[in-house]
Short mmCIF file of C-alpha atoms in Angstrom, two decimals:
data_model
loop_
_atom_site.label_atom_id
_atom_site.label_comp_id
_atom_site.label_asym_id
_atom_site.label_seq_id
_atom_site.Cartn_x
_atom_site.Cartn_y
_atom_site.Cartn_z
CA UNK H 652 -5.14 -81.60 -43.03
CA UNK H 653 -4.71 -84.23 -40.34
CA UNK H 654 -6.33 -83.77 -36.91
CA UNK H 655 -3.70 -84.88 -34.35
CA UNK H 656 -6.19 -85.97 -31.68
CA UNK H 657 -7.80 -88.39 -34.12
CA UNK H 658 -4.55 -90.29 -34.48
CA UNK H 659 -4.39 -90.62 -30.70
CA UNK H 660 -8.04 -91.68 -30.49
CA UNK H 661 -7.65 -94.35 -33.18
CA UNK H 662 -4.45 -95.66 -31.58
CA UNK H 663 -6.07 -95.92 -28.15
CA UNK H 664 -9.12 -97.56 -29.67
CA UNK H 665 -6.83 -100.34 -30.91
CA UNK H 666 -5.10 -100.57 -27.53
CA UNK H 667 -1.68 -99.73 -28.93
CA UNK H 668 1.24 -97.81 -27.51
CA UNK H 669 3.16 -95.39 -29.71
CA UNK H 670 5.98 -97.93 -29.94
CA UNK H 671 3.60 -100.68 -31.07
CA UNK H 672 2.00 -98.45 -33.69
CA UNK H 673 5.46 -97.42 -34.86
CA UNK H 674 6.39 -101.03 -35.49
CA UNK H 675 3.06 -101.90 -37.08
CA UNK H 676 2.91 -98.87 -39.41
CA UNK H 677 6.62 -98.61 -40.19
CA UNK H 678 6.74 -95.02 -38.94
CA UNK H 679 9.36 -93.79 -36.50
CA UNK H 680 8.37 -93.35 -32.86
CA UNK H 681 9.50 -89.72 -32.86
CA UNK H 682 7.46 -88.95 -35.96
CA UNK H 683 4.33 -90.47 -34.47
CA UNK H 684 4.83 -88.48 -31.28
CA UNK H 685 5.14 -85.31 -33.34
CA UNK H 686 1.99 -86.14 -35.31
CA UNK H 687 -0.08 -86.70 -32.16
CA UNK H 688 1.11 -83.48 -30.53
CA UNK H 689 0.62 -81.51 -33.73
CA UNK H 690 4.26 -80.45 -34.03
CA UNK H 691 4.38 -81.88 -37.55
CA UNK H 692 1.81 -83.33 -39.92
CA UNK H 693 2.19 -86.66 -41.74
CA UNK H 694 2.39 -86.90 -45.50
CA UNK H 695 -0.51 -88.56 -47.35
CA UNK H 696 1.56 -91.73 -47.85
CA UNK H 697 2.36 -91.84 -44.13
CA UNK H 698 -1.22 -91.35 -42.99
CA UNK H 699 -2.15 -94.13 -45.40
CA UNK H 700 0.18 -96.49 -43.54
CA UNK H 701 -1.13 -95.34 -40.15
CA UNK H 702 -4.73 -95.80 -41.28
CA UNK H 703 -4.01 -99.30 -42.54
CA UNK H 704 -2.23 -100.23 -39.31
CA UNK H 705 -5.18 -99.01 -37.22
CA UNK H 706 -7.95 -100.28 -39.54
CA UNK H 707 -9.50 -96.83 -39.84
CA UNK H 708 -10.44 -95.10 -43.12
CA UNK H 709 -7.97 -92.40 -44.13
CA UNK H 710 -10.73 -89.79 -44.07
CA UNK H 711 -11.21 -90.41 -40.34
CA UNK H 712 -7.94 -88.62 -39.58
CA UNK H 713 -8.91 -85.39 -41.35
CA UNK H 714 -12.25 -84.93 -39.57
CA UNK H 715 -13.08 -82.30 -36.97
CA UNK H 716 -11.90 -82.56 -33.38
CA UNK H 717 -13.73 -85.36 -31.55
CA UNK H 718 -15.62 -84.39 -28.41
CA UNK H 719 -14.22 -87.26 -26.36
CA UNK H 720 -15.82 -88.66 -23.26
CA UNK H 721 -14.31 -86.97 -20.21
CA UNK H 722 -11.72 -88.93 -18.28
CA UNK H 723 -12.99 -87.51 -15.02
CA UNK H 724 -16.39 -88.77 -14.07
CA UNK H 725 -16.24 -92.17 -15.73
CA UNK H 726 -17.46 -94.89 -13.39
CA UNK H 727 -15.63 -98.02 -14.46
CA UNK H 728 -17.14 -101.40 -13.68
CA UNK H 729 -14.01 -103.41 -14.41
CA UNK H 730 -11.56 -105.74 -12.79
CA UNK H 731 -9.16 -103.92 -10.48
CA UNK H 732 -6.17 -105.12 -12.50
CA UNK H 733 -7.57 -104.19 -15.91
CA UNK H 734 -4.68 -102.63 -17.88
CA UNK H 735 -4.99 -98.89 -18.59
CA UNK H 736 -4.80 -99.56 -22.33
CA UNK H 737 -8.01 -101.64 -22.10
CA UNK H 738 -9.78 -98.80 -20.31
CA UNK H 739 -8.41 -96.33 -22.88
CA UNK H 740 -9.72 -98.54 -25.68
CA UNK H 741 -13.17 -98.74 -24.10
CA UNK H 742 -13.25 -94.97 -23.57
CA UNK H 743 -12.19 -94.40 -27.19
CA UNK H 744 -14.97 -96.73 -28.34
CA UNK H 745 -17.36 -94.73 -26.19
CA UNK H 746 -16.18 -91.51 -27.82
CA UNK H 747 -16.92 -92.98 -31.25
CA UNK H 748 -20.36 -94.05 -30.01
CA UNK H 749 -20.94 -90.48 -28.85
CA UNK H 750 -20.16 -89.30 -32.39
CA UNK H 751 -22.81 -91.70 -33.66
CA UNK H 752 -25.21 -90.27 -31.10
CA UNK H 753 -24.47 -86.72 -32.34
CA UNK H 754 -25.19 -87.86 -35.89
CA UNK H 755 -28.48 -89.46 -34.81
CA UNK H 756 -29.46 -86.47 -32.66
CA UNK H 757 -29.24 -84.19 -35.72
CA UNK H 758 -31.77 -86.35 -37.56
CA UNK H 759 -34.11 -87.69 -34.87
CA UNK H 760 -35.96 -86.28 -31.92
CA UNK H 761 -34.77 -88.32 -28.94
CA UNK H 762 -36.07 -88.52 -25.35
CA UNK H 763 -34.71 -85.77 -23.14
CA UNK H 764 -32.63 -86.83 -20.12
CA UNK H 765 -34.82 -87.26 -17.05
CA UNK H 766 -32.46 -88.31 -14.27
CA UNK H 767 -33.12 -86.61 -10.94
CA UNK H 768 -30.43 -84.86 -8.94
CA UNK H 769 -30.90 -86.19 -5.45
CA UNK H 770 -28.14 -84.78 -3.28
CA UNK H 771 -26.66 -87.45 -1.02
CA UNK H 772 -29.35 -89.92 0.05
CA UNK H 773 -28.31 -93.47 0.90
CA UNK H 774 -28.57 -95.93 -2.04
CA UNK H 775 -31.82 -97.53 -0.79
CA UNK H 776 -33.52 -94.15 -0.52
CA UNK H 777 -32.10 -93.01 -3.85
CA UNK H 778 -33.50 -96.09 -5.59
CA UNK H 779 -36.91 -95.53 -4.01
CA UNK H 780 -36.89 -91.87 -5.08
CA UNK H 781 -36.05 -92.71 -8.69
CA UNK H 782 -38.70 -95.43 -8.78
CA UNK H 783 -41.28 -92.98 -7.45
CA UNK H 784 -40.32 -90.30 -9.97
CA UNK H 785 -40.51 -92.79 -12.82
CA UNK H 786 -43.82 -94.24 -11.67
CA UNK H 787 -42.53 -97.76 -11.09
CA UNK H 788 -43.92 -98.24 -7.61
CA UNK H 789 -42.83 -101.60 -6.21
CA UNK H 790 -43.34 -103.50 -9.46
CA UNK H 791 -40.43 -105.45 -10.97
CA UNK H 792 -38.31 -103.27 -13.23
CA UNK H 793 -39.19 -103.63 -16.93
CA UNK H 794 -36.66 -103.99 -19.77
CA UNK H 795 -33.75 -101.95 -18.39
CA UNK H 796 -32.40 -100.79 -21.75
CA UNK H 797 -35.83 -99.53 -22.81
CA UNK H 798 -36.37 -97.89 -19.42
CA UNK H 799 -33.06 -96.06 -19.54
CA UNK H 800 -33.54 -94.95 -23.14
CA UNK H 801 -37.05 -93.67 -22.40
CA UNK H 802 -35.49 -91.48 -19.69
CA UNK H 803 -32.90 -90.04 -22.05
CA UNK H 804 -29.90 -92.25 -21.28
CA UNK H 805 -27.92 -93.15 -24.42
CA UNK H 806 -27.17 -96.88 -24.20
CA UNK H 807 -24.50 -98.55 -26.31
CA UNK H 808 -22.68 -101.85 -26.11
CA UNK H 809 -19.02 -102.26 -25.31
CA UNK H 810 -17.13 -103.80 -28.23
CA UNK H 811 -16.32 -107.51 -27.92
CA UNK H 812 -12.63 -106.56 -27.59
CA UNK H 813 -13.40 -104.75 -24.30
CA UNK H 814 -14.68 -107.74 -22.37
CA UNK H 815 -12.45 -106.98 -19.38
CA UNK H 816 -14.75 -104.01 -18.75
CA UNK H 817 -18.19 -104.98 -17.48
CA UNK H 818 -19.78 -101.59 -18.04
CA UNK H 819 -19.24 -97.88 -17.51
CA UNK H 820 -21.27 -94.71 -17.27
CA UNK H 821 -20.45 -91.06 -17.81
CA UNK H 822 -22.12 -87.71 -18.28
CA UNK H 823 -21.08 -85.92 -21.49
CA UNK H 824 -22.31 -82.42 -20.87
CA UNK H 825 -25.98 -82.82 -19.95
CA UNK H 826 -26.36 -86.18 -21.67
CA UNK H 827 -25.88 -89.46 -19.74
CA UNK H 828 -24.27 -92.47 -21.43
CA UNK H 829 -24.14 -96.11 -20.34
CA UNK H 830 -22.01 -98.74 -22.06
CA UNK H 831 -22.84 -102.38 -21.37
CA UNK H 832 -20.95 -105.62 -21.87
CA UNK H 833 -23.53 -107.59 -23.89
CA UNK H 834 -21.60 -110.86 -23.61
CA UNK H 835 -22.77 -111.41 -20.03
CA UNK H 836 -25.94 -113.19 -18.93
CA UNK H 837 -29.16 -111.21 -19.32
CA UNK H 838 -29.60 -111.07 -15.54
CA UNK H 839 -26.12 -109.67 -14.97
CA UNK H 840 -26.51 -107.15 -17.79
CA UNK H 841 -29.69 -105.90 -16.13
CA UNK H 842 -27.82 -105.51 -12.86
CA UNK H 843 -24.97 -103.71 -14.63
CA UNK H 844 -27.46 -101.29 -16.20
CA UNK H 845 -29.01 -100.53 -12.80
CA UNK H 846 -25.54 -100.26 -11.24
CA UNK H 847 -24.48 -97.66 -13.82
CA UNK H 848 -27.75 -95.79 -13.33
CA UNK H 849 -26.79 -95.60 -9.67
CA UNK H 850 -23.49 -93.97 -10.59
CA UNK H 851 -25.22 -91.43 -12.84
CA UNK H 852 -27.74 -90.59 -10.13
CA UNK H 853 -25.53 -90.57 -7.04
CA UNK H 854 -22.09 -89.55 -8.29
CA UNK H 855 -22.73 -86.90 -10.95
CA UNK H 856 -22.71 -83.89 -8.63
CA UNK H 857 -19.16 -84.44 -7.46
CA UNK H 858 -20.25 -84.53 -3.83
CA UNK H 859 -19.18 -88.18 -3.69
CA UNK H 860 -16.26 -89.86 -5.46
CA UNK H 861 -17.44 -91.74 -8.57
CA UNK H 862 -14.70 -94.36 -8.34
CA UNK H 863 -13.28 -96.60 -5.66
CA UNK H 864 -14.65 -99.34 -3.39
CA UNK H 865 -17.15 -97.07 -1.62
CA UNK H 866 -18.63 -95.82 -4.90
CA UNK H 867 -18.93 -99.38 -6.19
CA UNK H 868 -20.71 -100.52 -3.02
CA UNK H 869 -23.12 -97.60 -3.29
CA UNK H 870 -23.88 -98.39 -6.94
CA UNK H 871 -24.32 -102.10 -6.11
CA UNK H 872 -26.71 -101.30 -3.27
CA UNK H 873 -28.65 -98.90 -5.53
CA UNK H 874 -28.96 -101.57 -8.24
CA UNK H 875 -30.10 -104.16 -5.72
CA UNK H 876 -32.76 -101.86 -4.30
CA UNK H 877 -33.83 -100.58 -7.72
CA UNK H 878 -34.30 -104.04 -9.23
CA UNK H 879 -35.65 -105.69 -6.09
CA UNK H 880 -37.71 -103.20 -4.05
CA UNK H 881 -37.80 -104.13 -0.39
CA UNK H 882 -41.60 -104.30 -0.20
CA UNK H 883 -41.74 -106.58 -3.21
CA UNK H 884 -39.08 -109.00 -1.97
CA UNK H 885 -40.52 -109.10 1.54
CA UNK H 886 -43.94 -109.78 0.06
CA UNK H 887 -42.83 -112.64 -2.18
CA UNK H 888 -39.93 -114.42 -0.49
CA UNK H 889 -40.16 -116.35 2.80
CA UNK H 890 -37.58 -116.01 5.56
CA UNK H 891 -34.97 -118.74 5.37
CA UNK H 892 -35.91 -119.61 1.77
CA UNK H 893 -34.44 -122.78 0.30
CA UNK H 894 -32.26 -122.69 -2.81
CA UNK H 895 -35.07 -124.02 -5.00
CA UNK H 896 -37.33 -121.21 -3.77
CA UNK H 897 -34.67 -118.64 -4.60
CA UNK H 898 -34.20 -120.12 -8.08
CA UNK H 899 -37.93 -119.88 -8.64
CA UNK H 900 -38.21 -116.41 -7.13
CA UNK H 901 -35.40 -114.78 -9.11
CA UNK H 902 -37.58 -114.87 -12.21
CA UNK H 903 -39.97 -112.36 -10.63
CA UNK H 904 -37.34 -109.61 -10.74
CA UNK H 905 -35.22 -111.03 -13.62
CA UNK H 906 -32.06 -111.00 -11.53
CA UNK H 907 -29.35 -113.54 -10.86
CA UNK H 908 -29.75 -116.07 -8.06
CA UNK H 909 -26.72 -114.58 -6.31
CA UNK H 910 -28.17 -111.07 -6.50
CA UNK H 911 -31.47 -112.19 -4.97
CA UNK H 912 -29.62 -114.10 -2.25
CA UNK H 913 -27.60 -110.98 -1.39
CA UNK H 914 -30.76 -108.86 -1.32
CA UNK H 915 -32.57 -111.31 0.95
CA UNK H 916 -29.64 -111.29 3.37
CA UNK H 917 -29.56 -107.51 3.26
CA UNK H 918 -33.28 -107.42 4.13
CA UNK H 919 -32.88 -109.90 6.99
CA UNK H 920 -34.62 -112.80 5.25
CA UNK H 921 -31.47 -114.91 5.46
CA UNK H 922 -29.18 -115.19 8.46
CA UNK H 923 -25.43 -114.93 7.99
CA UNK H 924 -25.14 -118.71 8.12
CA UNK H 925 -28.02 -119.22 5.67
CA UNK H 926 -26.51 -116.65 3.33
CA UNK H 927 -23.09 -118.33 3.28
CA UNK H 928 -24.64 -121.77 2.92
CA UNK H 929 -26.89 -120.66 0.06
CA UNK H 930 -24.02 -118.95 -1.76
CA UNK H 931 -21.92 -122.12 -1.47
CA UNK H 932 -24.78 -124.24 -2.81
CA UNK H 933 -25.43 -121.86 -5.72
CA UNK H 934 -21.73 -121.72 -6.52
CA UNK H 935 -21.56 -125.52 -6.65
CA UNK H 936 -24.46 -125.46 -9.10
CA UNK H 937 -22.68 -123.02 -11.42
CA UNK H 938 -24.47 -119.82 -10.40
CA UNK H 939 -21.32 -117.99 -9.33
CA UNK H 940 -20.25 -117.16 -12.90
CA UNK H 941 -23.26 -118.20 -14.98
CA UNK H 942 -27.03 -118.38 -14.77
CA UNK H 943 -28.09 -121.93 -15.69
CA UNK H 944 -31.59 -121.99 -17.16
CA UNK H 945 -31.66 -118.21 -16.95
CA UNK H 946 -33.20 -115.63 -19.27
CA UNK H 947 -32.32 -116.11 -22.93
CA UNK H 948 -33.91 -113.09 -24.60
CA UNK H 949 -31.42 -110.25 -24.39
CA UNK H 950 -32.69 -106.76 -23.65
CA UNK H 951 -31.98 -104.77 -26.80
CA UNK H 952 -32.15 -101.11 -27.71
CA UNK H 953 -35.48 -99.71 -28.82
CA UNK H 954 -34.08 -96.33 -29.84
CA UNK H 955 -31.29 -97.68 -32.04
CA UNK H 956 -33.63 -100.23 -33.59
CA UNK H 957 -36.12 -97.51 -34.49
CA UNK H 958 -33.34 -95.26 -35.78
CA UNK H 959 -32.03 -97.84 -38.22
CA UNK H 960 -35.54 -98.84 -39.25
CA UNK H 961 -36.30 -95.19 -39.96
CA UNK H 962 -33.08 -94.76 -41.91
CA UNK H 963 -33.71 -97.93 -43.89
CA UNK H 964 -37.13 -96.61 -44.89
CA UNK H 965 -35.31 -93.60 -46.35
CA UNK H 966 -32.86 -95.82 -48.23
CA UNK H 967 -30.00 -95.16 -45.82
CA UNK H 968 -27.98 -98.28 -44.96
CA UNK H 969 -25.86 -98.78 -41.82
CA UNK H 970 -22.77 -98.76 -44.03
CA UNK H 971 -23.80 -95.31 -45.30
CA UNK H 972 -23.89 -94.05 -41.71
CA UNK H 973 -20.44 -95.53 -41.07
CA UNK H 974 -19.12 -93.79 -44.19
CA UNK H 975 -20.46 -90.44 -43.00
CA UNK H 976 -18.77 -90.97 -39.63
CA UNK H 977 -15.57 -92.04 -41.42
CA UNK H 978 -15.37 -95.35 -39.59
CA UNK H 979 -15.65 -98.87 -40.92
CA UNK H 980 -19.01 -100.62 -40.89
CA UNK H 981 -17.40 -103.27 -38.67
CA UNK H 982 -16.38 -100.64 -36.12
CA UNK H 983 -19.91 -99.30 -35.94
CA UNK H 984 -21.37 -102.80 -35.56
CA UNK H 985 -19.13 -103.32 -32.52
CA UNK H 986 -20.76 -100.31 -30.85
CA UNK H 987 -24.19 -101.85 -31.42
CA UNK H 988 -23.23 -105.48 -30.75
CA UNK H 989 -26.02 -107.35 -29.02
CA UNK H 990 -28.27 -104.28 -28.98
CA UNK H 991 -29.63 -103.96 -32.50
CA UNK H 992 -27.67 -106.14 -34.91
CA UNK H 993 -30.82 -107.90 -36.17
CA UNK H 994 -32.54 -104.61 -36.83
CA UNK H 995 -29.47 -103.26 -38.62
CA UNK H 996 -29.13 -106.16 -40.95
CA UNK H 997 -32.65 -107.12 -41.77
CA UNK H 998 -35.75 -106.18 -39.89
CA UNK H 999 -35.91 -107.03 -36.23
CA UNK H 1000 -38.90 -106.21 -34.10
CA UNK H 1001 -39.20 -102.96 -32.25
CA UNK H 1002 -40.54 -102.95 -28.73
CA UNK H 1003 -43.62 -101.00 -27.76
CA UNK H 1004 -42.44 -98.99 -24.77
CA UNK H 1005 -45.09 -96.26 -24.68
CA UNK H 1006 -42.78 -93.46 -23.57
CA UNK H 1007 -40.19 -93.83 -26.33
CA UNK H 1008 -42.76 -94.75 -28.97
CA UNK H 1009 -44.09 -91.26 -29.50
CA UNK H 1010 -40.83 -89.45 -28.86
CA UNK H 1011 -38.47 -90.83 -31.48
CA UNK H 1012 -39.16 -89.37 -34.90
CA UNK H 1013 -37.25 -88.28 -37.95
CA UNK H 1014 -36.37 -84.60 -37.92
CA UNK H 1015 -37.48 -83.20 -41.25
#
């Protein structure tokens, strides 16, 4: 028996319209529409053609209903003109990642979500409150992926075919998810992670809109304050700092030169003129879109690394997990791209974050 919603999910994952799938699979548009609405069910030979056209195993389409990520509540960090089909594809990928999380959650004991509900403080105050709750003080933020995972956030990568989306965050029930574009510089990925944390913290209650220019500014300001605490920046950076001092200082907080420049202006360490001049200089040096001589070691997932190490010790391969989820091994790798590929394929080193270390264990 075919599950209609799974046809829709697979089609959106591939970024196809009904008309495009019709042409690719050789199935009439009306028939496909009927299949997705459940009015009729495709024959085995037809679902075979649909599966081949979408590069999904046939068994995927007969699985149980997928608990998709909610449309409402997703905080997209994407270009304003990103086509809806790209966002649909990213959301569908996220829904598949959530299925992987469900599979893992049945077999491992994972950290419980520990994100405070703060009401409506301003972003600076919210960042300070989260830092206090998590015992970070004014120290530079550690590995952001490890930090989020230790606090119960499920972190996955966006597939390489969703590069128009920088990141997004969403609550699925009581579980927070963050999806990161791992093709960006390490510094910008760290900022994206903090930005999405800001959305989860400040926009989950529904008291503030989670999308739109105001929400993005709030999340940006939260990320800036979270990664670069005011006391720390004021204590390390001189007023009117030169570009070479900013390039040296950014390594303290592992942020981009542009992000530190913005923060210094926000804290009054750079005048408007100095800020514009510094941004122009950094842009001329290539720091507008890249981070020359920046961090090279990407922040990877500790939880997923430990999961696949634990599975491997039990003789379970990543391809076995993909088979149980009824997706291709390649599809699953895309959800983990840049986060734990080394660990999946042959070893990799696990980090030693003390909080997650004793929490993740095989459920027996």
